[in-house]
Short mmCIF file of N, CA and C in Angstrom, two decimals:
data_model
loop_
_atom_site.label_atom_id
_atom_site.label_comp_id
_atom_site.label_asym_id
_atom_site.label_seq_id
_atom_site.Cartn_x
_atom_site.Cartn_y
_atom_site.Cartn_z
N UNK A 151 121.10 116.58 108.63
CA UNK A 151 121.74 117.68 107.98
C UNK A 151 120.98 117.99 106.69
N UNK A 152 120.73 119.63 106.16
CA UNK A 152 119.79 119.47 105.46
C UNK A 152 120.79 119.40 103.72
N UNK A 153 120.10 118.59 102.58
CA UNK A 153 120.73 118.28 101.72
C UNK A 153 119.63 120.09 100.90
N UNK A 154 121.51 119.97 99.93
CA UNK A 154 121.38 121.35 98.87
C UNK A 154 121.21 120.17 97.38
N UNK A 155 120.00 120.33 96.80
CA UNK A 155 119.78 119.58 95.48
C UNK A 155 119.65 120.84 94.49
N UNK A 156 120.56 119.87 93.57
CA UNK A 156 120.48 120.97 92.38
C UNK A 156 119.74 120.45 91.45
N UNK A 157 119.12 120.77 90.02
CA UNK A 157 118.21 120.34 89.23
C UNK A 157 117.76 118.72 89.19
N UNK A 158 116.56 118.08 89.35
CA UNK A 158 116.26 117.18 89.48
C UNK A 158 115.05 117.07 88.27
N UNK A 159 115.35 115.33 87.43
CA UNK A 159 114.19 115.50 86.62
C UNK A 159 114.24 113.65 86.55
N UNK A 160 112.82 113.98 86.65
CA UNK A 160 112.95 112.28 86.78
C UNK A 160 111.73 111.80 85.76
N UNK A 161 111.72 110.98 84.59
CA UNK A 161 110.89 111.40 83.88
C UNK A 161 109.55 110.11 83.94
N UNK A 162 110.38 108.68 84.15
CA UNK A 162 109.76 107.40 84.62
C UNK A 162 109.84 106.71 86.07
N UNK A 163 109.25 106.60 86.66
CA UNK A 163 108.79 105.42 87.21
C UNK A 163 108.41 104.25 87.30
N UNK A 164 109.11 103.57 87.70
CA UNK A 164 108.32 101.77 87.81
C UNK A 164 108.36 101.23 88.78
N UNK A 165 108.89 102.00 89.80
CA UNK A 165 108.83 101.13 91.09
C UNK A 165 110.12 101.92 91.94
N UNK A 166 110.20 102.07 93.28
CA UNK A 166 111.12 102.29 94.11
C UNK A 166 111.26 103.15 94.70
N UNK A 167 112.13 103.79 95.14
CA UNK A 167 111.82 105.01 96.12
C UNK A 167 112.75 105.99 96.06
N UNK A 168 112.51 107.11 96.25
CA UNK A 168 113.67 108.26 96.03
C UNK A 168 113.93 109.25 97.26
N UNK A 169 115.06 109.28 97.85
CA UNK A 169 115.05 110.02 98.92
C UNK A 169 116.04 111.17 98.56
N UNK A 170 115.80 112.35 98.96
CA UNK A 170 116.38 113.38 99.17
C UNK A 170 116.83 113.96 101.14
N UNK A 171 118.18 113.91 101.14
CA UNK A 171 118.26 114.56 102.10
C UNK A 171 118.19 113.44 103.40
N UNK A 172 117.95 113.83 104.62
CA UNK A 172 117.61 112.51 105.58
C UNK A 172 116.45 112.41 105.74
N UNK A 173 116.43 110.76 106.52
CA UNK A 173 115.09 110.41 106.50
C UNK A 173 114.89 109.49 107.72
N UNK A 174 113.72 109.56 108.84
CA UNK A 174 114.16 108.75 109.76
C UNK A 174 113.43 107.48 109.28
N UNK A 175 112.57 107.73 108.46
CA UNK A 175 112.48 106.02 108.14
C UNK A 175 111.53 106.33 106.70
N UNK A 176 111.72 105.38 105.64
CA UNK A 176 110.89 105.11 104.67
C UNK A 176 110.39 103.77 104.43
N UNK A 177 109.16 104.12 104.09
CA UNK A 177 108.13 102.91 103.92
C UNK A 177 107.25 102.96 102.84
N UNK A 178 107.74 102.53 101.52
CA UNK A 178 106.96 102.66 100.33
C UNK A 178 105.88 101.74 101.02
N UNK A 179 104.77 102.20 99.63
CA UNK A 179 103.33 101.18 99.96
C UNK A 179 103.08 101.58 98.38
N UNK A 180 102.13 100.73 98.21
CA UNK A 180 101.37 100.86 96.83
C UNK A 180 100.34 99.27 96.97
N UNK A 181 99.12 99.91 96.24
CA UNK A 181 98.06 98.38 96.29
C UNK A 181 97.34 98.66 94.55
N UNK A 182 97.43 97.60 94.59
CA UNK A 182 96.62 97.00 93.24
C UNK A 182 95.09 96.69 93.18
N UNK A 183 94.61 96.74 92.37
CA UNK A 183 93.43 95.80 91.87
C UNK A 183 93.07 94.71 90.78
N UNK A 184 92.99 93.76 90.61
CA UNK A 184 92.75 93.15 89.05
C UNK A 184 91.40 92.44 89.31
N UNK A 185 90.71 92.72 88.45
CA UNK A 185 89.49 91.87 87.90
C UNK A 185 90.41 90.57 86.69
N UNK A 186 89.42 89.49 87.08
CA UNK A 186 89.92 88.75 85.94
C UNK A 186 88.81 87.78 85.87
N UNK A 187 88.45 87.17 84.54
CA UNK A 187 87.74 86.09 84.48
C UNK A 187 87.18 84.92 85.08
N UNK A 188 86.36 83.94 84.70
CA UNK A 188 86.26 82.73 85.39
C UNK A 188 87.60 81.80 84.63
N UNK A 189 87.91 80.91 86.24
CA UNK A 189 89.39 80.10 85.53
C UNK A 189 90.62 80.82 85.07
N UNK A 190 90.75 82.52 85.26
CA UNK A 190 92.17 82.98 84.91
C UNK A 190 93.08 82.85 85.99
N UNK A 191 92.55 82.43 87.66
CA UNK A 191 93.78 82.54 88.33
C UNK A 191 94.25 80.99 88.42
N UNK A 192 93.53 80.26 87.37
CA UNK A 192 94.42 78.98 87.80
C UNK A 192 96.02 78.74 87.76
N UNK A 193 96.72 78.28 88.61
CA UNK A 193 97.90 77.63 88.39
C UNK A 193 98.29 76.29 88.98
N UNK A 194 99.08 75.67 88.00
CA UNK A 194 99.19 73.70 88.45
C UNK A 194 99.74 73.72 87.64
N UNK A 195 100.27 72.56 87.49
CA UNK A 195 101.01 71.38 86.66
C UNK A 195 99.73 71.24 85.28
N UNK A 196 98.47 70.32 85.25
CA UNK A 196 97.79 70.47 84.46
C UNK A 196 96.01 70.60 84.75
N UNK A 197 95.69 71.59 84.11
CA UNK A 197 94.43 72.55 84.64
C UNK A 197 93.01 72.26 83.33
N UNK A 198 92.05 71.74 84.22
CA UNK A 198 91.41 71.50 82.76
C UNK A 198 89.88 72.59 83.47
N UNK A 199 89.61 73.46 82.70
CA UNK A 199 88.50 74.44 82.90
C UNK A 199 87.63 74.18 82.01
N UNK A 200 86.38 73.53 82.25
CA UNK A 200 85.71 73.97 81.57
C UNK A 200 84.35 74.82 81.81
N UNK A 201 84.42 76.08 81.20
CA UNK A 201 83.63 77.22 81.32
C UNK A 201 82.60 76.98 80.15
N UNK A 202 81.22 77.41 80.30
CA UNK A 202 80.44 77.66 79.51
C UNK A 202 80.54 79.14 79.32
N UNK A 203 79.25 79.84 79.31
CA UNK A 203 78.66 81.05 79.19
C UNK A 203 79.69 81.83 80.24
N UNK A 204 80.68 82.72 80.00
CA UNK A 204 81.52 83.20 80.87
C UNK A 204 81.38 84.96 80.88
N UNK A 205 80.97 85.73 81.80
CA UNK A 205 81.21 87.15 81.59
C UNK A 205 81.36 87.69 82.82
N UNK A 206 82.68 88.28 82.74
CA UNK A 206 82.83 89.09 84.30
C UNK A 206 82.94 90.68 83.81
N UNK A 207 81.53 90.94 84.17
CA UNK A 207 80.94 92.15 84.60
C UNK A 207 81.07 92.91 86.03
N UNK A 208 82.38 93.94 86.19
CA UNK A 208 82.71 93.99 87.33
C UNK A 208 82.49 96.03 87.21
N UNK A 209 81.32 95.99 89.13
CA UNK A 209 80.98 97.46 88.77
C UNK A 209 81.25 97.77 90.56
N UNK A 210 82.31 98.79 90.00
CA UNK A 210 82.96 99.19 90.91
C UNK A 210 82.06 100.40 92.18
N UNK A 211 81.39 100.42 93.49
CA UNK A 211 81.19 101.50 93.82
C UNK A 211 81.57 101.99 94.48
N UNK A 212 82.72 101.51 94.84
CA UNK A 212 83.66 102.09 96.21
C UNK A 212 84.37 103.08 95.16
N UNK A 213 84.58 104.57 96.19
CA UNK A 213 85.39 105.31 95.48
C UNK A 213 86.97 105.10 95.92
N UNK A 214 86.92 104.99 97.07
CA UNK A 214 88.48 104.09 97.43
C UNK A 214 88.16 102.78 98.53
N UNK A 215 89.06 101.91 97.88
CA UNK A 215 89.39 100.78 98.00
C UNK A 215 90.03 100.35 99.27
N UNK A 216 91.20 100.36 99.01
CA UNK A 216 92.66 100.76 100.27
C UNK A 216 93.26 102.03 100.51
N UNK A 217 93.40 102.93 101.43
CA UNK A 217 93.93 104.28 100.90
C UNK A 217 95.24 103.90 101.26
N UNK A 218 96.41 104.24 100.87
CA UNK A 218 98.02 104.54 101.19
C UNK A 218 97.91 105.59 102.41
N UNK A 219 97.14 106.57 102.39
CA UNK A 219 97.45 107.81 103.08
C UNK A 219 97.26 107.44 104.77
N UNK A 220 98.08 107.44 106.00
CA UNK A 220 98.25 107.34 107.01
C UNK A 220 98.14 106.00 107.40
N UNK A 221 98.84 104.71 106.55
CA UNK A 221 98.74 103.26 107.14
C UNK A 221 100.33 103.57 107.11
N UNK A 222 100.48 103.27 108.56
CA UNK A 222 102.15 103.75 108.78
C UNK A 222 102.30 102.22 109.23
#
């Protein structure tokens, strides 16, 4: 049945999904990227790193990565 919306303003986002009207199915997606250092993804109880000379120089040439658009 089709939905009558009256003024809509939505000003933030942080996450979730918004439906108007019906829907036969929704499927948010969203993908990330992080660069991070040598030794930043450690996790444990107790972590001993030792890094010398450390530089993460990260050069991106992909213009897309993962696309969202048609991974159903």
């Amino acid at each position: 049945m089709p939905a009558i919306i009256g003024p809509v303003q939505i000003v933030n986002v942080g996450g979730g999904t918004v439906q108007f009207g019906d829907s036969l199915f929704i499927s948010p997606k969203s993908n990330s990227k992080t660069n991070s250092g040598q030794g930043a993804g450690n996790t444990g109880g107790f972590i001993v790193a030792n890094n010398g000379l450390n530089a993460s120089n990260v050069v991106d040439t992909n213009l897309v990565d993962q696309p969202n658009i048609g991974n159903n």
